[in-house]
PDB file of C-alpha atoms and ligand atoms in Angstrom:
ATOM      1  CA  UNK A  16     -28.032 -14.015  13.310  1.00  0.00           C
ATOM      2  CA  UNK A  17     -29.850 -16.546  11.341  1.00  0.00           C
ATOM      3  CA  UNK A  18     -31.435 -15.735   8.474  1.00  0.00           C
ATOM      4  CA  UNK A  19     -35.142 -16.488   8.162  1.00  0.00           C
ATOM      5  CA  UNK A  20     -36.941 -17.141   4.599  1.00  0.00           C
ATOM      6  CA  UNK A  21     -39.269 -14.008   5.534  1.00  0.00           C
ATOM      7  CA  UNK A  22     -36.345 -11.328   5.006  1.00  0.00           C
ATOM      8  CA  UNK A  23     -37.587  -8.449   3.022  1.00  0.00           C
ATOM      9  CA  UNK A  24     -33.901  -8.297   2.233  1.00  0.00           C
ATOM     10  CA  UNK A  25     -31.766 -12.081   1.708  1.00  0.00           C
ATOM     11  CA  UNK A  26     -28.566 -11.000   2.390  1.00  0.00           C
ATOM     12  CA  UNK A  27     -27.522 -14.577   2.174  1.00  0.00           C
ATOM     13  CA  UNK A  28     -25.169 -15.758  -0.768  1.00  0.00           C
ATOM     14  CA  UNK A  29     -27.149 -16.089  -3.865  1.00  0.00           C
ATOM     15  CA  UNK A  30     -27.324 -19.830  -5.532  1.00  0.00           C
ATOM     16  CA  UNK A  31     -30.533 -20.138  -7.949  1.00  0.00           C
ATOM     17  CA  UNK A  32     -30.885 -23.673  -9.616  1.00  0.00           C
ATOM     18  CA  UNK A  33     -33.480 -24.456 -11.709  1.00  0.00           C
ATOM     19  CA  UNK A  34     -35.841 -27.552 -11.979  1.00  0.00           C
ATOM     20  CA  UNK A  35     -39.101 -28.644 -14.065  1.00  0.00           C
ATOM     21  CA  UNK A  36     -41.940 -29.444 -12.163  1.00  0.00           C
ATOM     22  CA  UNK A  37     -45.600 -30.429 -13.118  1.00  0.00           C
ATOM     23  CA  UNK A  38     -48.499 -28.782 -11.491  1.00  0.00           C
ATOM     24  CA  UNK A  39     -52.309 -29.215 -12.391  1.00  0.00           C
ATOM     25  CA  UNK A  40     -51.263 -31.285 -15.734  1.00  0.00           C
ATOM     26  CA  UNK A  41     -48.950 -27.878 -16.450  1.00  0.00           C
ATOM     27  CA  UNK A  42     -45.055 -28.588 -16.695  1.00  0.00           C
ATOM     28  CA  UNK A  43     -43.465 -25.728 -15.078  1.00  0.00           C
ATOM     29  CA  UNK A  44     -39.741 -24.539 -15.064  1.00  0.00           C
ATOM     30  CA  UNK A  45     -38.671 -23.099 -11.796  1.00  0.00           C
ATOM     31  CA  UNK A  46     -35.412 -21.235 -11.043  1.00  0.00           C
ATOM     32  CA  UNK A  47     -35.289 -20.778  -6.359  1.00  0.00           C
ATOM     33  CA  UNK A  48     -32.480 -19.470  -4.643  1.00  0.00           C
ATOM     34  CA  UNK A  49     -30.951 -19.158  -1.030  1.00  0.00           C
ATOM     35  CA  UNK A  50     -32.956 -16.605   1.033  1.00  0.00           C
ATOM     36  CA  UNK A  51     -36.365 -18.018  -0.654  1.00  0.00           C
ATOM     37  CA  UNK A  52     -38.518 -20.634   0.679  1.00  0.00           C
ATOM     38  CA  UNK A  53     -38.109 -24.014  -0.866  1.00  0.00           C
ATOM     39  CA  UNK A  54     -36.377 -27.134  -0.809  1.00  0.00           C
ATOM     40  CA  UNK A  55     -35.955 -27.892  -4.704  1.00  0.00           C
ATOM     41  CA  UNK A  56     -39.063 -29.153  -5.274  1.00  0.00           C
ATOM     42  CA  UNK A  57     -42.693 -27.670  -4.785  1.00  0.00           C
ATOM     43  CA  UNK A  58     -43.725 -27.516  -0.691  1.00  0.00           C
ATOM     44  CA  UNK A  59     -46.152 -30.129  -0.180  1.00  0.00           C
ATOM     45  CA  UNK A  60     -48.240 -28.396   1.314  1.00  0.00           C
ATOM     46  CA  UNK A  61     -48.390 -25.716  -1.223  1.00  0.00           C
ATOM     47  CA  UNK A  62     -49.062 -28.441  -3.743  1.00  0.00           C
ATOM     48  CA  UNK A  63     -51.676 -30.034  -1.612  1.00  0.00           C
ATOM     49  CA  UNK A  64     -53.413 -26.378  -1.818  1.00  0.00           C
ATOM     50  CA  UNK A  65     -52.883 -25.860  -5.620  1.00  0.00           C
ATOM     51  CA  UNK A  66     -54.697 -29.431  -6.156  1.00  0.00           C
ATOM     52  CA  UNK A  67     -57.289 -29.032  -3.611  1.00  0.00           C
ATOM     53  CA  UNK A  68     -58.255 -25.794  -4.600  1.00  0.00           C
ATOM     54  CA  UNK A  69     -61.881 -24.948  -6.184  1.00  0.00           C
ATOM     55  CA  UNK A  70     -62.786 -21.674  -8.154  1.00  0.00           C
ATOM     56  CA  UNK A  71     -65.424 -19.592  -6.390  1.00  0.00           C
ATOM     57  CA  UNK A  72     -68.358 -19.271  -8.863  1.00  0.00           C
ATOM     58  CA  UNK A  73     -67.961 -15.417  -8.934  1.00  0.00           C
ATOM     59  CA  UNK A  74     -66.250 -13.125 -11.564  1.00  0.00           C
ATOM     60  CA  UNK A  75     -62.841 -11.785  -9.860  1.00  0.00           C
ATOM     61  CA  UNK A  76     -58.875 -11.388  -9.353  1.00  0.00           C
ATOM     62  CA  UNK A  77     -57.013 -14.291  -7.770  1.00  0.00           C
ATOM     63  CA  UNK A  78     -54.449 -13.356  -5.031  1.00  0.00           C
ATOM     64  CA  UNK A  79     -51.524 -15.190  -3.342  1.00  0.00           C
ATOM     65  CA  UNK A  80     -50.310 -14.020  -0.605  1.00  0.00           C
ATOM     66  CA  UNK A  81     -46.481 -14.943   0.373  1.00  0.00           C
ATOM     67  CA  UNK A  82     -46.175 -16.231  -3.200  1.00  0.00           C
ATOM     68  CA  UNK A  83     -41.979 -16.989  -2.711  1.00  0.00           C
ATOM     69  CA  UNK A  84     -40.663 -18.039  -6.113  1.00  0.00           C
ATOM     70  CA  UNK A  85     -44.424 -18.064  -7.260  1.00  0.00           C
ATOM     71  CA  UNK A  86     -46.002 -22.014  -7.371  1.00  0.00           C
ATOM     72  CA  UNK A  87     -49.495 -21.198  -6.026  1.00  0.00           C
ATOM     73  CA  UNK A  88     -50.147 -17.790  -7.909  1.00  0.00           C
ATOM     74  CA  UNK A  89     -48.332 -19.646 -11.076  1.00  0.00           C
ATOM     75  CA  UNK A  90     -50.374 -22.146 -11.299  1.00  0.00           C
ATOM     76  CA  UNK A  91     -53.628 -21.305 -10.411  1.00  0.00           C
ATOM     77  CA  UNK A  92     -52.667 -18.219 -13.680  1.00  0.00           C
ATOM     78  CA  UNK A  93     -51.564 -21.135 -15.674  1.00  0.00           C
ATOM     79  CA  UNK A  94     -55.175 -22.878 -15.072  1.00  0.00           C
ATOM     80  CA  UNK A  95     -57.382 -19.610 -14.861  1.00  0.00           C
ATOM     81  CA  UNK A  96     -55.895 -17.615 -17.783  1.00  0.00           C
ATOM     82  CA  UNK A  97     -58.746 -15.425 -17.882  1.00  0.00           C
ATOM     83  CA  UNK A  98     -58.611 -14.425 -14.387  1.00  0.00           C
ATOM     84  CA  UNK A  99     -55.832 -11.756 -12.992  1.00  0.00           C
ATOM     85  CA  UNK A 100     -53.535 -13.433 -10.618  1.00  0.00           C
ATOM     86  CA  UNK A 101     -51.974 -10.901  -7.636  1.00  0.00           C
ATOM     87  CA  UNK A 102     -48.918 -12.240  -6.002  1.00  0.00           C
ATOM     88  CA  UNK A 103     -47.328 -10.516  -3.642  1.00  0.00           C
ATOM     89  CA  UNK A 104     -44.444 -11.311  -0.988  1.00  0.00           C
ATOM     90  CA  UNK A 105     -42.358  -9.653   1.274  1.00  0.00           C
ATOM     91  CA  UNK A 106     -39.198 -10.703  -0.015  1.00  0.00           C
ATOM     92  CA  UNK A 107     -37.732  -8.849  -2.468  1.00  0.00           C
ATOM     93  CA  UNK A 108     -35.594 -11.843  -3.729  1.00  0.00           C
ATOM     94  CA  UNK A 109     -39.045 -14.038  -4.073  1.00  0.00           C
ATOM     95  CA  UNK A 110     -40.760 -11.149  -6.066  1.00  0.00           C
ATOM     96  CA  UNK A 111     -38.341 -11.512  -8.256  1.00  0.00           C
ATOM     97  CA  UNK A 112     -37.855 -14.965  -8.898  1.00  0.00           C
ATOM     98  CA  UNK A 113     -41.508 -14.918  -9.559  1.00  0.00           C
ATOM     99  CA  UNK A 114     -41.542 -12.478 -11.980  1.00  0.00           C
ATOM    100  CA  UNK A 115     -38.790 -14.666 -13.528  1.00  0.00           C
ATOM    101  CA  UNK A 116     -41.013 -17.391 -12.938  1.00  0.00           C
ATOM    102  CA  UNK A 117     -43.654 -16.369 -15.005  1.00  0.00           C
ATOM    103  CA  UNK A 118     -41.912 -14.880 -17.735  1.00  0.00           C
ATOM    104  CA  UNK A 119     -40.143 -18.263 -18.520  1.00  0.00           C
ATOM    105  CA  UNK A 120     -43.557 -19.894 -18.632  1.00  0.00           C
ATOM    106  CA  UNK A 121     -44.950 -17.175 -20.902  1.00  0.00           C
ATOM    107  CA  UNK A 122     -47.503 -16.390 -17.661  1.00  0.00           C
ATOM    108  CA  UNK A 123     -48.963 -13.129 -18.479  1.00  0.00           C
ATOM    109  CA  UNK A 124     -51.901 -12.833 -16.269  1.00  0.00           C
ATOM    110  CA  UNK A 125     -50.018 -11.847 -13.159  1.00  0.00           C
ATOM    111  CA  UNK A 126     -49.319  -8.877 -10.923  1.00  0.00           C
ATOM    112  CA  UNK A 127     -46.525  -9.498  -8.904  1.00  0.00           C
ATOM    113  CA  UNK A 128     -44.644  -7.409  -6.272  1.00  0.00           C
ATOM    114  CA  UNK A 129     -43.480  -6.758  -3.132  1.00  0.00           C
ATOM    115  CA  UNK A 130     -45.657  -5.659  -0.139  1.00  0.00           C
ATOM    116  CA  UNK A 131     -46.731  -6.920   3.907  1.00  0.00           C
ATOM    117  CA  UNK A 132     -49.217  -8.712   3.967  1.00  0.00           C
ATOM    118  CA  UNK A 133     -52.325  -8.122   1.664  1.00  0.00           C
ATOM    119  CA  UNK A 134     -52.285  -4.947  -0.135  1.00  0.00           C
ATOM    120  CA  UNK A 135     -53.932  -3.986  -4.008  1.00  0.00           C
ATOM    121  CA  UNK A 136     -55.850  -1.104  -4.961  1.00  0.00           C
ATOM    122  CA  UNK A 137     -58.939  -0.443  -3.813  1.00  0.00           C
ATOM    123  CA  UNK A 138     -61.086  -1.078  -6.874  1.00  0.00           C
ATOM    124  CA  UNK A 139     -60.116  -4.937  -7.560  1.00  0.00           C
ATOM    125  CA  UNK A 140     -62.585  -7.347  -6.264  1.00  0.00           C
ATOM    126  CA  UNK A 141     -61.195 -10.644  -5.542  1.00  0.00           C
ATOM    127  CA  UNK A 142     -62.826 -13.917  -5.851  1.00  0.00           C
ATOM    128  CA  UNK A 143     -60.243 -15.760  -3.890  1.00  0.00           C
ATOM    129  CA  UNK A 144     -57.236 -15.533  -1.736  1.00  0.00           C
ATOM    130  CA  UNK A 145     -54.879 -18.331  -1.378  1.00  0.00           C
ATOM    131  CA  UNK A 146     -51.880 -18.520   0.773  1.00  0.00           C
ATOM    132  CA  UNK A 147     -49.131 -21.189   2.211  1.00  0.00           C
ATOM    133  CA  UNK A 148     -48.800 -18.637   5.290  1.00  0.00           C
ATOM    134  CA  UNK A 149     -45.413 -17.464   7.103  1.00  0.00           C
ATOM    135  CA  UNK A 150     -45.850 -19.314  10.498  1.00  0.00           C
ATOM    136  CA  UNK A 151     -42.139 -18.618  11.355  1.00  0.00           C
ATOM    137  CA  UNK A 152     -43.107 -15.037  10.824  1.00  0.00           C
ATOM    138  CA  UNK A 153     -45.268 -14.806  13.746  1.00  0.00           C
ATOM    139  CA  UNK A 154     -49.189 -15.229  14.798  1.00  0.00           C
ATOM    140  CA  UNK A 155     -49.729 -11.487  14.573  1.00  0.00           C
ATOM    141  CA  UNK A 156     -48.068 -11.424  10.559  1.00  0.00           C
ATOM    142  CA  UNK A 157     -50.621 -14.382   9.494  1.00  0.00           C
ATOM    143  CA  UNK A 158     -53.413 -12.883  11.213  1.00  0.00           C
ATOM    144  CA  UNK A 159     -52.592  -9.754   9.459  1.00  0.00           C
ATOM    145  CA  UNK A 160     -52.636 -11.710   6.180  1.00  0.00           C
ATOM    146  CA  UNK A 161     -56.320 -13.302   7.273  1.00  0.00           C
ATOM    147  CA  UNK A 162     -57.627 -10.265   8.181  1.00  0.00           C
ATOM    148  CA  UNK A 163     -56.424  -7.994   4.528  1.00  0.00           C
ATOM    149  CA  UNK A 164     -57.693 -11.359   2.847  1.00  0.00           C
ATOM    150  CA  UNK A 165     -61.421 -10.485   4.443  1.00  0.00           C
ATOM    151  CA  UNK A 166     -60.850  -7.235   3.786  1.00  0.00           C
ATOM    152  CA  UNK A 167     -60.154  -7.239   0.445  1.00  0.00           C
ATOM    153  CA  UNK A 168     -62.679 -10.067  -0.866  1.00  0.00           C
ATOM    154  CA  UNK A 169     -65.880  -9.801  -2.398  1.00  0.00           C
ATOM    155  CA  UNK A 170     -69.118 -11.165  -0.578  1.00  0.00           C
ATOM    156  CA  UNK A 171     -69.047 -15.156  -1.022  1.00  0.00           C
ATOM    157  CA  UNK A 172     -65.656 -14.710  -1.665  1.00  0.00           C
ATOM    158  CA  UNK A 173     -62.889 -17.533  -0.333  1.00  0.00           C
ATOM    159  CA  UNK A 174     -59.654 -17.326   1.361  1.00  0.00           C
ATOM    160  CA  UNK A 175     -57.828 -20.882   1.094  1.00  0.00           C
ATOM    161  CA  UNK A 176     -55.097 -21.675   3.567  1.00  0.00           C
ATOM    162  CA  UNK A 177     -52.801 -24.478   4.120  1.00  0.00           C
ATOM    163  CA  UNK A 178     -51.502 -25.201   7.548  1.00  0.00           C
ATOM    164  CA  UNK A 179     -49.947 -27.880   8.837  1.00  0.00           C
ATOM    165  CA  UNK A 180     -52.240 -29.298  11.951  1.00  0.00           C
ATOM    166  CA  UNK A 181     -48.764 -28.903  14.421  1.00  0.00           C
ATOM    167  CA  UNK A 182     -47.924 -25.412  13.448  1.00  0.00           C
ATOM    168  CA  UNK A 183     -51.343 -24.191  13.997  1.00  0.00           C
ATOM    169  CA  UNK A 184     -54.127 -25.369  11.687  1.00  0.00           C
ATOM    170  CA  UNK A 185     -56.413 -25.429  14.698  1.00  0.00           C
ATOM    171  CA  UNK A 186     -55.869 -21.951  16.043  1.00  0.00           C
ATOM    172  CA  UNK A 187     -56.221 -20.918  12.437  1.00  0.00           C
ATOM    173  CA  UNK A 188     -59.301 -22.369  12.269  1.00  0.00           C
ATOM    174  CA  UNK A 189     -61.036 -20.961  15.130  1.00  0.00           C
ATOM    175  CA  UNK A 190     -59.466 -17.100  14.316  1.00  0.00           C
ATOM    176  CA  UNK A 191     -61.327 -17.519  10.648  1.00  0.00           C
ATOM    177  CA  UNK A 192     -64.817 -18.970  12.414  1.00  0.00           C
ATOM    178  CA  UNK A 193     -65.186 -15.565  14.401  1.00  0.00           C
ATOM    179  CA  UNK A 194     -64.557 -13.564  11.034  1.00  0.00           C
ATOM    180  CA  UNK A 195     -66.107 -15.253   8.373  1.00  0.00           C
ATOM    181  CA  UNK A 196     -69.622 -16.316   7.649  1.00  0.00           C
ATOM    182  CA  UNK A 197     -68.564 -20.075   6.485  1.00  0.00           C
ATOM    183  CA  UNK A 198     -65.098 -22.098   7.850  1.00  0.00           C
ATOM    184  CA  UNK A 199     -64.827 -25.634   6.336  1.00  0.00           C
ATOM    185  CA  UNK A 200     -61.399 -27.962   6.738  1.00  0.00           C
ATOM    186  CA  UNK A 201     -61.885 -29.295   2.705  1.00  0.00           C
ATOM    187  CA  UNK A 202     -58.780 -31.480   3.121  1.00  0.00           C
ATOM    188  CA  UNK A 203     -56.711 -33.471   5.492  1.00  0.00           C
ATOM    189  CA  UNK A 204     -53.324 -34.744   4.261  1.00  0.00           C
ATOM    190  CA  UNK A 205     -49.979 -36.026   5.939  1.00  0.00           C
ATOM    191  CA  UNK A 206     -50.708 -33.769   8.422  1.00  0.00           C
ATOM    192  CA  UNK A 207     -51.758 -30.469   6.513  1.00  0.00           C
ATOM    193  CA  UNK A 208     -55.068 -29.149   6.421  1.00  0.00           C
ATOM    194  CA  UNK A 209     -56.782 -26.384   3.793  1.00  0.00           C
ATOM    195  CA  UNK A 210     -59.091 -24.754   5.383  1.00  0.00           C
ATOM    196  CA  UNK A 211     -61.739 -22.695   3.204  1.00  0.00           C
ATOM    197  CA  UNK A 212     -63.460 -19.809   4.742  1.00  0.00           C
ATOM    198  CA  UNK A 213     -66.488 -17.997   2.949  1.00  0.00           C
ATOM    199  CA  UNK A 214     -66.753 -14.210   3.551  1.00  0.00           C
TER     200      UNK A 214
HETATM  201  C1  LIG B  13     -44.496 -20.743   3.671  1.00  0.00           C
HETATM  202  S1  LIG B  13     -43.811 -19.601   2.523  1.00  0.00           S
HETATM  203  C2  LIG B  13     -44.734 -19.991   1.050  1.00  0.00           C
HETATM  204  C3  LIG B  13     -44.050 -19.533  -0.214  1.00  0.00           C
HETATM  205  C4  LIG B  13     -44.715 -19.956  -1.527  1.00  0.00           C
HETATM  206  N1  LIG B  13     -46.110 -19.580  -1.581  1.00  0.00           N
HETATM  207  C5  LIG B  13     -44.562 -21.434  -1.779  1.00  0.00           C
HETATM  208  O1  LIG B  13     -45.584 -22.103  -1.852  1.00  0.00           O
HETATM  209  O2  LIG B  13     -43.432 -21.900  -1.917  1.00  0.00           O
HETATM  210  C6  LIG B  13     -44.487 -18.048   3.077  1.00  0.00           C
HETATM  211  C7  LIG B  13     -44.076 -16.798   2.311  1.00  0.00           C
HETATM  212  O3  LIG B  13     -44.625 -15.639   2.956  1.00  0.00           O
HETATM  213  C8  LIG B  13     -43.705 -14.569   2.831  1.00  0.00           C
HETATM  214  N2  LIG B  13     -43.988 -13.551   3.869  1.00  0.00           N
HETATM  215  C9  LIG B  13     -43.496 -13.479   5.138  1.00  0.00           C
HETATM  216  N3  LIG B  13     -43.988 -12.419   5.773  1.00  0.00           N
HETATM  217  C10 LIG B  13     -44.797 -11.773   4.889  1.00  0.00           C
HETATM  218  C11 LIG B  13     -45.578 -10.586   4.948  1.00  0.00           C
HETATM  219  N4  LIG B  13     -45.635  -9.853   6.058  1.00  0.00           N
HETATM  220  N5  LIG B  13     -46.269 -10.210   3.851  1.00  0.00           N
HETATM  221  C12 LIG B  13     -46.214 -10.959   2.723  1.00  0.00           C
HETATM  222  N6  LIG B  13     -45.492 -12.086   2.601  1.00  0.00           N
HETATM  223  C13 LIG B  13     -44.795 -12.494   3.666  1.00  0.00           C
HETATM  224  C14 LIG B  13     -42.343 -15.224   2.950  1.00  0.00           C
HETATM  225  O4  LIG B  13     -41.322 -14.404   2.416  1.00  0.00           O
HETATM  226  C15 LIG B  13     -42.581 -16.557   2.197  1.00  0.00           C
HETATM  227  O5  LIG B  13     -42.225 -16.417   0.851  1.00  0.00           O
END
């Protein structure tokens, strides 16, 4: 059977590597491995959503949602350092990549672990979701995602997505417009769209 990036358990042969990368005027040293989504370098979209990305004007955690080895969540901690940055995957391998992540770039204001789909305590309000969603997971696991980001984010809150216009940016669009009270497509790029969506 092949194995996907979405595992919650890589069973494929590990391989990290390490590489420096600069995000948001930050340089950042990454370790990825087999298992974990990546291709050596930051996903374009993923940097395209980092760079595009605007602060809510509202007090409030930060989450990432499918953070893999941690780029999004990383930098957006690295740029925000008084904000508290949740990242949270499915992938156990991910999780802990970017808990190695952060530690090598002395990133303290992170939460990251494992979990499907959205989930932190009850008490947090968030300001802002982001997420580079798992399309080859399925419709019904990135809906899931849209719908704990609603759930969990304050009034005038945002949830940020990047999708790629072919793998359903449109679809995403329209499932956002029946839920939230605001859906905007901020950016266009190469293809991939961030959509912003106002609760
Ligand atoms: C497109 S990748 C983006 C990874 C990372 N944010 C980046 O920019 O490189 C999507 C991520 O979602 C994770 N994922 C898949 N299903 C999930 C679920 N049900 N709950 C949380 N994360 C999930 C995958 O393991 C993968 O790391």
């Amino acid at each position: 059977m092949t194995e996907h990036y979405y595992s919650k358990k890589p069973q494929v042969q590990s391989n990290p590597q390490q590489w420096r990368y600069t995000l948001l005027g930050h340089s950042f040293l990454f370790e990825t491995d087999s298992g974990v989504f990546s291709k050596g370098e930051v996903d374009f979209g993923s940097r395209l959503l980092i760079e595009t990305f605007e602060m809510p004007d509202m007090d409030g955690a930060v989450l990432d949602v499918g953070c893999g080895y941690g780029p999004i969540g990383l930098a957006i901690a690295k740029q925000y350092p008084d904000r508290t940055v949740f990242m949270m995957d499915i992938n156990e391998r991910a999780v802990e990549l970017a808990k190695k992540n952060a530690e090598m770039n002395g990133i303290q204001n992170v939460r990251i672990y494992e979990s499907d789909g959205v989930y932190i305590d009850k008490g947090v309000k968030v300001a802002a979701v982001l997420t580079n969603p798992p399309i080859r997971a399925g419709k019904e696991t990135v809906f899931k995602i849209y719908d704990g980001a609603f759930h969990h984010l304050s009034d005038g809150g945002e949830l940020w997505v990047v999708i790629q216009k072919k793998q359903g940016a449109p679809s995403t669009q329209k499932y956002l417009e029946e839920k939230f009270r605001s859906v905007e497509v901020v950016e266009k790029k190469k293809g991939y769209w961030i959509i912003k969506a106002e609760k």
